């Protein structure tokens, strides 16, 4: 016997994301889902940019996705902001943060006292792109050390995001990598994707990224 | 490896779609469409589905996957085109203002269950 059905397999995941969305809306929290390969520099970028946001009077908070360690959370602790570690272990040391994990983390925050919530996703260019968490913006951090071909290899990630932070720009003179070619491959994958070249070390692009956040939050 | 989570979601979707009172053990085939843009590896998904289906109460379920090609529409010249490689530029006018029409999303499209008269007994494996 055939049971006819048309059903989005991720409907439950998306329903939880919508619940998160409603909560964010109610408290006026702007939520940024940050994704990248492992080691692209998401945490260091947050370390550098959150003080600039604080100087603008923005109250920030972070959900830190890390499979095994709390090292990234410790790096952020001097900023004096709420950081909640999202434990992905229930899914076998998994590859992405799910909307249920965000939901589980939210009671630990004072959302009424939060302007911007960063979700630092697990380092992985494939899986996190698949899942809506209830965020306002998706940002991919691509370090120039990863080579030119990443956008073409992981198109979903680059299609889903609204901004690409091209990180570790300070290393450009020392690498055998063609930054223009990276930008061209981003354009071919998603011509609408904004690109801001940044370096947490030299501070290049950090103001521009903070400005992008301010501008995005008001639209 | 998001395939494990997706396999769990598929089992949940099937369980939620069965008529009330039906034993999930009756499920013989689960048909799922995968968008090619979703970066789900079919073999991995099938392997993991088989690994957890008994825990999901559906030891007899076989996952039947079909892939949906990526089809885009150019917002500049309204040309519709399929893509084989992940370059999202209109082949007609070169615009990058391109919308994905198909090829994204994971959809449960049908469930085959064993007939009440039991005529499918004994051949619930490969077909
Ligand atoms: Zn066109």
GROMACS .gro file of C-alpha atoms and ligand atoms in nm:
model
  347
    1UNK     CA    1   0.000   0.000   0.000
    2UNK     CA    2   0.121   0.344  -0.091
    3UNK     CA    3   0.088   0.633   0.152
    4UNK     CA    4   0.115   0.952  -0.051
    5UNK     CA    5   0.295   1.231   0.125
    6UNK     CA    6   0.484   1.547   0.036
    7UNK     CA    7   0.671   1.667   0.337
    8UNK     CA    8   0.981   1.874   0.398
    9UNK     CA    9   1.211   1.643   0.591
   10UNK     CA   10   1.351   1.940   0.783
   11UNK     CA   11   1.011   2.080   0.881
   12UNK     CA   12   1.066   2.017   1.251
   13UNK     CA   13   1.409   2.178   1.237
   14UNK     CA   14   1.263   2.476   1.054
   15UNK     CA   15   0.972   2.501   1.297
   16UNK     CA   16   1.218   2.534   1.586
   17UNK     CA   17   1.408   2.795   1.389
   18UNK     CA   18   1.084   2.991   1.351
   19UNK     CA   19   1.029   2.972   1.726
   20UNK     CA   20   1.380   3.113   1.774
   21UNK     CA   21   1.298   3.381   1.516
   22UNK     CA   22   0.989   3.490   1.708
   23UNK     CA   23   1.186   3.515   2.030
   24UNK     CA   24   1.457   3.724   1.860
   25UNK     CA   25   1.194   3.952   1.710
   26UNK     CA   26   1.019   3.998   2.042
   27UNK     CA   27   1.342   4.115   2.206
   28UNK     CA   28   1.484   4.298   1.906
   29UNK     CA   29   1.793   4.079   1.887
   30UNK     CA   30   1.989   4.082   1.560
   31UNK     CA   31   2.133   3.735   1.499
   32UNK     CA   32   2.431   3.649   1.281
   33UNK     CA   33   2.515   3.290   1.194
   34UNK     CA   34   2.890   3.275   1.124
   35UNK     CA   35   3.024   2.981   0.931
   36UNK     CA   36   3.362   2.876   0.792
   37UNK     CA   37   3.615   2.598   0.759
   38UNK     CA   38   3.799   2.507   1.080
   39UNK     CA   39   4.062   2.766   1.159
   40UNK     CA   40   3.941   3.040   0.926
   41UNK     CA   41   3.952   3.284   1.216
   42UNK     CA   42   3.591   3.335   1.326
   43UNK     CA   43   3.674   3.360   1.696
   44UNK     CA   44   3.964   3.600   1.641
   45UNK     CA   45   3.743   3.820   1.424
   46UNK     CA   46   3.483   3.831   1.700
   47UNK     CA   47   3.756   3.913   1.952
   48UNK     CA   48   3.852   4.213   1.739
   49UNK     CA   49   3.509   4.333   1.634
   50UNK     CA   50   3.302   4.294   1.952
   51UNK     CA   51   3.496   4.572   2.136
   52UNK     CA   52   3.414   4.807   1.845
   53UNK     CA   53   3.048   4.712   1.873
   54UNK     CA   54   3.062   4.765   2.249
   55UNK     CA   55   3.213   5.110   2.188
   56UNK     CA   56   2.902   5.184   1.983
   57UNK     CA   57   2.689   5.082   2.278
   58UNK     CA   58   2.588   4.745   2.138
   59UNK     CA   59   2.542   4.458   2.380
   60UNK     CA   60   2.677   4.140   2.224
   61UNK     CA   61   2.646   3.772   2.307
   62UNK     CA   62   2.785   3.458   2.148
   63UNK     CA   63   2.672   3.099   2.104
   64UNK     CA   64   2.994   2.912   2.062
   65UNK     CA   65   2.980   2.590   1.863
   66UNK     CA   66   3.271   2.365   1.927
   67UNK     CA   67   3.275   1.990   1.900
   68UNK     CA   68   3.509   1.907   2.184
   69UNK     CA   69   3.672   2.203   2.352
   70UNK     CA   70   3.586   2.526   2.529
   71UNK     CA   71   3.900   2.702   2.401
   72UNK     CA   72   3.709   2.946   2.183
   73UNK     CA   73   3.478   3.039   2.471
   74UNK     CA   74   3.781   3.108   2.688
   75UNK     CA   75   3.926   3.336   2.420
   76UNK     CA   76   3.608   3.546   2.431
   77UNK     CA   77   3.576   3.562   2.810
   78UNK     CA   78   3.790   3.881   2.852
   79UNK     CA   79   3.522   4.069   2.656
   80UNK     CA   80   3.288   4.030   2.949
   81UNK     CA   81   2.996   3.915   2.737
   82UNK     CA   82   2.764   3.617   2.778
   83UNK     CA   83   2.902   3.316   2.590
   84UNK     CA   84   2.718   2.986   2.584
   85UNK     CA   85   2.885   2.673   2.458
   86UNK     CA   86   2.656   2.472   2.231
   87UNK     CA   87   2.716   2.107   2.293
   88UNK     CA   88   2.685   1.904   1.974
   89UNK     CA   89   2.768   1.573   2.135
   90UNK     CA   90   2.414   1.432   2.123
   91UNK     CA   91   2.474   1.395   1.751
   92UNK     CA   92   2.807   1.221   1.777
   93UNK     CA   93   3.040   1.519   1.769
   94UNK     CA   94   2.844   1.657   1.481
   95UNK     CA   95   2.917   1.901   1.208
   96UNK     CA   96   2.672   2.186   1.257
   97UNK     CA   97   2.461   2.371   1.509
   98UNK     CA   98   2.094   2.281   1.479
   99UNK     CA   99   1.798   2.503   1.558
  100UNK     CA  100   1.724   2.285   1.864
  101UNK     CA  101   2.070   2.365   2.005
  102UNK     CA  102   2.013   2.737   1.959
  103UNK     CA  103   1.677   2.695   2.128
  104UNK     CA  104   1.841   2.513   2.418
  105UNK     CA  105   2.103   2.789   2.454
  106UNK     CA  106   1.860   3.083   2.454
  107UNK     CA  107   1.735   3.055   2.815
  108UNK     CA  108   2.095   3.119   2.924
  109UNK     CA  109   2.088   3.469   2.772
  110UNK     CA  110   1.917   3.786   2.884
  111UNK     CA  111   1.769   3.853   2.541
  112UNK     CA  112   1.606   4.177   2.654
  113UNK     CA  113   1.960   4.298   2.720
  114UNK     CA  114   2.113   4.174   2.396
  115UNK     CA  115   2.148   4.368   2.071
  116UNK     CA  116   2.354   4.130   1.861
  117UNK     CA  117   2.384   3.755   1.903
  118UNK     CA  118   2.658   3.581   1.710
  119UNK     CA  119   2.623   3.210   1.648
  120UNK     CA  120   2.971   3.080   1.585
  121UNK     CA  121   2.893   2.765   1.396
  122UNK     CA  122   3.106   2.449   1.380
  123UNK     CA  123   3.404   2.474   1.144
  124UNK     CA  124   3.269   2.309   0.831
  125UNK     CA  125   3.180   2.450   0.489
  126UNK     CA  126   2.923   2.183   0.403
  127UNK     CA  127   2.676   2.100   0.677
  128UNK     CA  128   2.596   2.428   0.855
  129UNK     CA  129   2.477   2.583   0.528
  130UNK     CA  130   2.189   2.338   0.518
  131UNK     CA  131   2.009   2.454   0.830
  132UNK     CA  132   1.807   2.764   0.913
  133UNK     CA  133   1.845   2.858   1.279
  134UNK     CA  134   1.622   3.165   1.292
  135UNK     CA  135   1.909   3.406   1.221
  136UNK     CA  136   1.890   3.741   1.040
  137UNK     CA  137   2.208   3.702   0.839
  138UNK     CA  138   2.444   3.425   0.736
  139UNK     CA  139   2.810   3.512   0.703
  140UNK     CA  140   3.083   3.290   0.565
  141UNK     CA  141   3.442   3.351   0.670
  142UNK     CA  142   3.684   3.230   0.404
  143UNK     CA  143   4.053   3.262   0.475
  144UNK     CA  144   4.277   3.325   0.177
  145UNK     CA  145   4.500   3.040   0.296
  146UNK     CA  146   4.230   2.799   0.182
  147UNK     CA  147   4.300   2.853  -0.187
  148UNK     CA  148   4.094   2.977  -0.479
  149UNK     CA  149   3.851   2.693  -0.538
  150UNK     CA  150   3.649   2.680  -0.216
  151UNK     CA  151   3.342   2.874  -0.341
  152UNK     CA  152   3.307   2.636  -0.635
  153UNK     CA  153   3.349   2.332  -0.412
  154UNK     CA  154   3.095   2.442  -0.151
  155UNK     CA  155   2.835   2.633  -0.353
  156UNK     CA  156   2.549   2.595  -0.105
  157UNK     CA  157   2.744   2.780   0.164
  158UNK     CA  158   2.824   3.066  -0.071
  159UNK     CA  159   2.469   3.074  -0.210
  160UNK     CA  160   2.311   3.088   0.135
  161UNK     CA  161   2.520   3.368   0.285
  162UNK     CA  162   2.477   3.743   0.249
  163UNK     CA  163   2.836   3.834   0.332
  164UNK     CA  164   3.176   3.676   0.285
  165UNK     CA  165   3.456   3.794   0.511
  166UNK     CA  166   3.778   3.717   0.323
  167UNK     CA  167   4.006   3.668   0.620
  168UNK     CA  168   4.381   3.663   0.690
  169UNK     CA  169   4.444   3.928   0.423
  170UNK     CA  170   4.771   4.016   0.599
  171UNK     CA  171   4.912   3.687   0.469
  172UNK     CA  172   4.848   3.774   0.103
  173UNK     CA  173   5.208   3.887   0.030
  174UNK     CA  174   5.345   3.564   0.174
  175UNK     CA  175   5.119   3.320  -0.005
  176UNK     CA  176   5.105   3.175  -0.350
  177UNK     CA  177   4.736   3.253  -0.374
  178UNK     CA  178   4.545   3.468  -0.620
  179UNK     CA  179   4.299   3.682  -0.423
  180UNK     CA  180   4.138   3.816  -0.741
  181UNK     CA  181   4.069   3.459  -0.847
  182UNK     CA  182   3.904   3.385  -0.510
  183UNK     CA  183   3.682   3.690  -0.560
  184UNK     CA  184   3.601   3.583  -0.914
  185UNK     CA  185   3.503   3.234  -0.795
  186UNK     CA  186   3.281   3.389  -0.528
  187UNK     CA  187   3.117   3.603  -0.798
  188UNK     CA  188   3.058   3.299  -1.019
  189UNK     CA  189   2.895   3.111  -0.730
  190UNK     CA  190   2.693   3.403  -0.598
  191UNK     CA  191   2.722   3.741  -0.764
  192UNK     CA  192   2.503   3.895  -0.492
  193UNK     CA  193   2.736   3.794  -0.211
  194UNK     CA  194   2.906   4.097  -0.057
  195UNK     CA  195   3.277   4.051   0.011
  196UNK     CA  196   3.480   4.235   0.274
  197UNK     CA  197   3.852   4.154   0.292
  198UNK     CA  198   3.961   4.153   0.657
  199UNK     CA  199   4.259   4.086   0.879
  200UNK     CA  200   4.217   4.043   1.253
  201UNK     CA  201   4.592   4.097   1.287
  202UNK     CA  202   4.623   4.432   1.110
  203UNK     CA  203   4.263   4.542   1.161
  204UNK     CA  204   4.200   4.582   0.788
  205UNK     CA  205   3.829   4.565   0.711
  206UNK     CA  206   3.715   4.528   1.073
  207UNK     CA  207   3.551   4.873   1.079
  208UNK     CA  208   3.381   4.795   0.750
  209UNK     CA  209   3.247   4.466   0.889
  210UNK     CA  210   3.117   4.641   1.200
  211UNK     CA  211   2.956   4.902   0.974
  212UNK     CA  212   2.796   4.622   0.769
  213UNK     CA  213   2.646   4.481   1.090
  214UNK     CA  214   2.511   4.822   1.191
  215UNK     CA  215   2.364   4.881   0.846
  216UNK     CA  216   2.213   4.530   0.824
  217UNK     CA  217   2.060   4.560   1.168
  218UNK     CA  218   1.873   4.873   1.070
  219UNK     CA  219   1.722   4.724   0.753
  220UNK     CA  220   2.833   1.480   0.869
  221UNK     CA  221   2.481   1.620   0.852
  222UNK     CA  222   2.359   1.300   0.684
  223UNK     CA  223   2.307   1.139   1.027
  224UNK     CA  224   2.085   1.422   1.141
  225UNK     CA  225   1.897   1.411   0.810
  226UNK     CA  226   1.848   1.034   0.841
  227UNK     CA  227   1.696   1.097   1.184
  228UNK     CA  228   1.472   1.366   1.036
  229UNK     CA  229   1.356   1.129   0.762
  230UNK     CA  230   1.259   0.860   1.015
  231UNK     CA  231   1.074   1.123   1.219
  232UNK     CA  232   0.890   1.251   0.911
  233UNK     CA  233   0.787   0.898   0.815
  234UNK     CA  234   0.666   0.821   1.168
  235UNK     CA  235   0.463   1.143   1.169
  236UNK     CA  236   0.311   1.058   0.830
  237UNK     CA  237   0.184   0.708   0.911
  238UNK     CA  238  -0.190   0.667   0.975
  239UNK     CA  239  -0.271   0.645   1.347
  240UNK     CA  240  -0.225   0.295   1.482
  241UNK     CA  241  -0.010   0.169   1.196
  242UNK     CA  242   0.294  -0.028   1.306
  243UNK     CA  243   0.611   0.139   1.170
  244UNK     CA  244   0.748  -0.210   1.107
  245UNK     CA  245   0.512  -0.221   0.808
  246UNK     CA  246   0.717   0.045   0.630
  247UNK     CA  247   0.900  -0.112   0.336
  248UNK     CA  248   1.012   0.181   0.127
  249UNK     CA  249   1.071   0.547   0.197
  250UNK     CA  250   1.101   0.774  -0.105
  251UNK     CA  251   1.299   1.091  -0.064
  252UNK     CA  252   1.401   1.359  -0.314
  253UNK     CA  253   1.736   1.527  -0.262
  254UNK     CA  254   1.817   1.859  -0.418
  255UNK     CA  255   2.160   1.844  -0.579
  256UNK     CA  256   2.251   2.175  -0.419
  257UNK     CA  257   2.201   2.033  -0.070
  258UNK     CA  258   2.542   1.868  -0.050
  259UNK     CA  259   2.396   1.548   0.089
  260UNK     CA  260   2.594   1.239  -0.010
  261UNK     CA  261   2.332   0.978  -0.112
  262UNK     CA  262   2.545   0.672  -0.026
  263UNK     CA  263   2.629   0.814   0.314
  264UNK     CA  264   2.266   0.899   0.384
  265UNK     CA  265   2.155   0.548   0.281
  266UNK     CA  266   2.424   0.387   0.495
  267UNK     CA  267   2.328   0.590   0.801
  268UNK     CA  268   1.956   0.544   0.743
  269UNK     CA  269   2.011   0.166   0.742
  270UNK     CA  270   2.223   0.196   1.055
  271UNK     CA  271   1.952   0.370   1.259
  272UNK     CA  272   1.625   0.251   1.104
  273UNK     CA  273   1.579  -0.030   1.358
  274UNK     CA  274   1.611   0.219   1.643
  275UNK     CA  275   1.348   0.423   1.464
  276UNK     CA  276   1.117   0.121   1.471
  277UNK     CA  277   1.137   0.059   1.096
  278UNK     CA  278   1.373  -0.236   1.046
  279UNK     CA  279   1.216  -0.321   0.709
  280UNK     CA  280   1.241   0.026   0.558
  281UNK     CA  281   1.446   0.079   0.245
  282UNK     CA  282   1.546   0.430   0.149
  283UNK     CA  283   1.482   0.515  -0.216
  284UNK     CA  284   1.658   0.838  -0.310
  285UNK     CA  285   1.618   1.046  -0.620
  286UNK     CA  286   1.819   1.355  -0.697
  287UNK     CA  287   1.672   1.678  -0.827
  288UNK     CA  288   1.885   1.874  -1.072
  289UNK     CA  289   1.953   2.240  -1.007
  290UNK     CA  290   1.745   2.474  -1.223
  291UNK     CA  291   1.786   2.851  -1.209
  292UNK     CA  292   1.612   3.155  -1.349
  293UNK     CA  293   1.791   3.470  -1.452
  294UNK     CA  294   1.621   3.770  -1.292
  295UNK     CA  295   1.769   3.989  -1.563
  296UNK     CA  296   1.647   3.818  -1.883
  297UNK     CA  297   1.413   3.550  -1.739
  298UNK     CA  298   1.611   3.272  -1.903
  299UNK     CA  299   1.568   2.938  -1.725
  300UNK     CA  300   1.866   2.707  -1.723
  301UNK     CA  301   2.000   2.396  -1.553
  302UNK     CA  302   2.349   2.387  -1.415
  303UNK     CA  303   2.593   2.098  -1.405
  304UNK     CA  304   2.877   2.284  -1.239
  305UNK     CA  305   2.831   2.533  -0.956
  306UNK     CA  306   2.855   2.848  -1.164
  307UNK     CA  307   2.546   3.060  -1.110
  308UNK     CA  308   2.575   3.295  -1.405
  309UNK     CA  309   2.315   3.324  -1.679
  310UNK     CA  310   2.449   3.152  -1.994
  311UNK     CA  311   2.237   3.384  -2.204
  312UNK     CA  312   2.316   3.731  -2.069
  313UNK     CA  313   2.595   3.668  -1.817
  314UNK     CA  314   2.403   3.816  -1.524
  315UNK     CA  315   2.472   3.683  -1.177
  316UNK     CA  316   2.126   3.787  -1.057
  317UNK     CA  317   2.012   3.428  -1.059
  318UNK     CA  318   1.745   3.258  -0.852
  319UNK     CA  319   1.746   2.886  -0.775
  320UNK     CA  320   1.408   2.741  -0.875
  321UNK     CA  321   1.474   2.372  -0.813
  322UNK     CA  322   1.748   2.157  -0.666
  323UNK     CA  323   1.734   2.268  -0.306
  324UNK     CA  324   1.551   2.088  -0.027
  325UNK     CA  325   1.494   1.738   0.103
  326UNK     CA  326   1.143   1.607   0.054
  327UNK     CA  327   0.964   1.293   0.164
  328UNK     CA  328   0.753   1.199  -0.139
  329UNK     CA  329   0.603   0.862  -0.055
  330UNK     CA  330   0.593   0.568   0.182
  331UNK     CA  331   0.531   0.208   0.079
  332UNK     CA  332   0.390  -0.012   0.354
  333UNK     CA  333   0.323  -0.384   0.362
  334UNK     CA  334  -0.031  -0.476   0.259
  335UNK     CA  335  -0.259  -0.594   0.536
  336UNK     CA  336  -0.312  -0.931   0.366
  337UNK     CA  337   0.061  -0.990   0.403
  338UNK     CA  338   0.129  -1.078   0.041
  339UNK     CA  339   0.460  -0.894   0.056
  340UNK     CA  340   0.587  -1.126   0.330
  341UNK     CA  341   0.939  -1.240   0.281
  342UNK     CA  342   1.050  -1.003   0.007
  343UNK     CA  343   1.085  -0.680   0.192
  344UNK     CA  344   1.452  -0.647   0.100
  345UNK     CA  345   1.585  -0.543  -0.239
  346UNK     CA  346   1.346  -0.525  -0.526
  347LIG    ZN1  347   2.006   3.632  -1.825
   0.00000   0.00000   0.00000
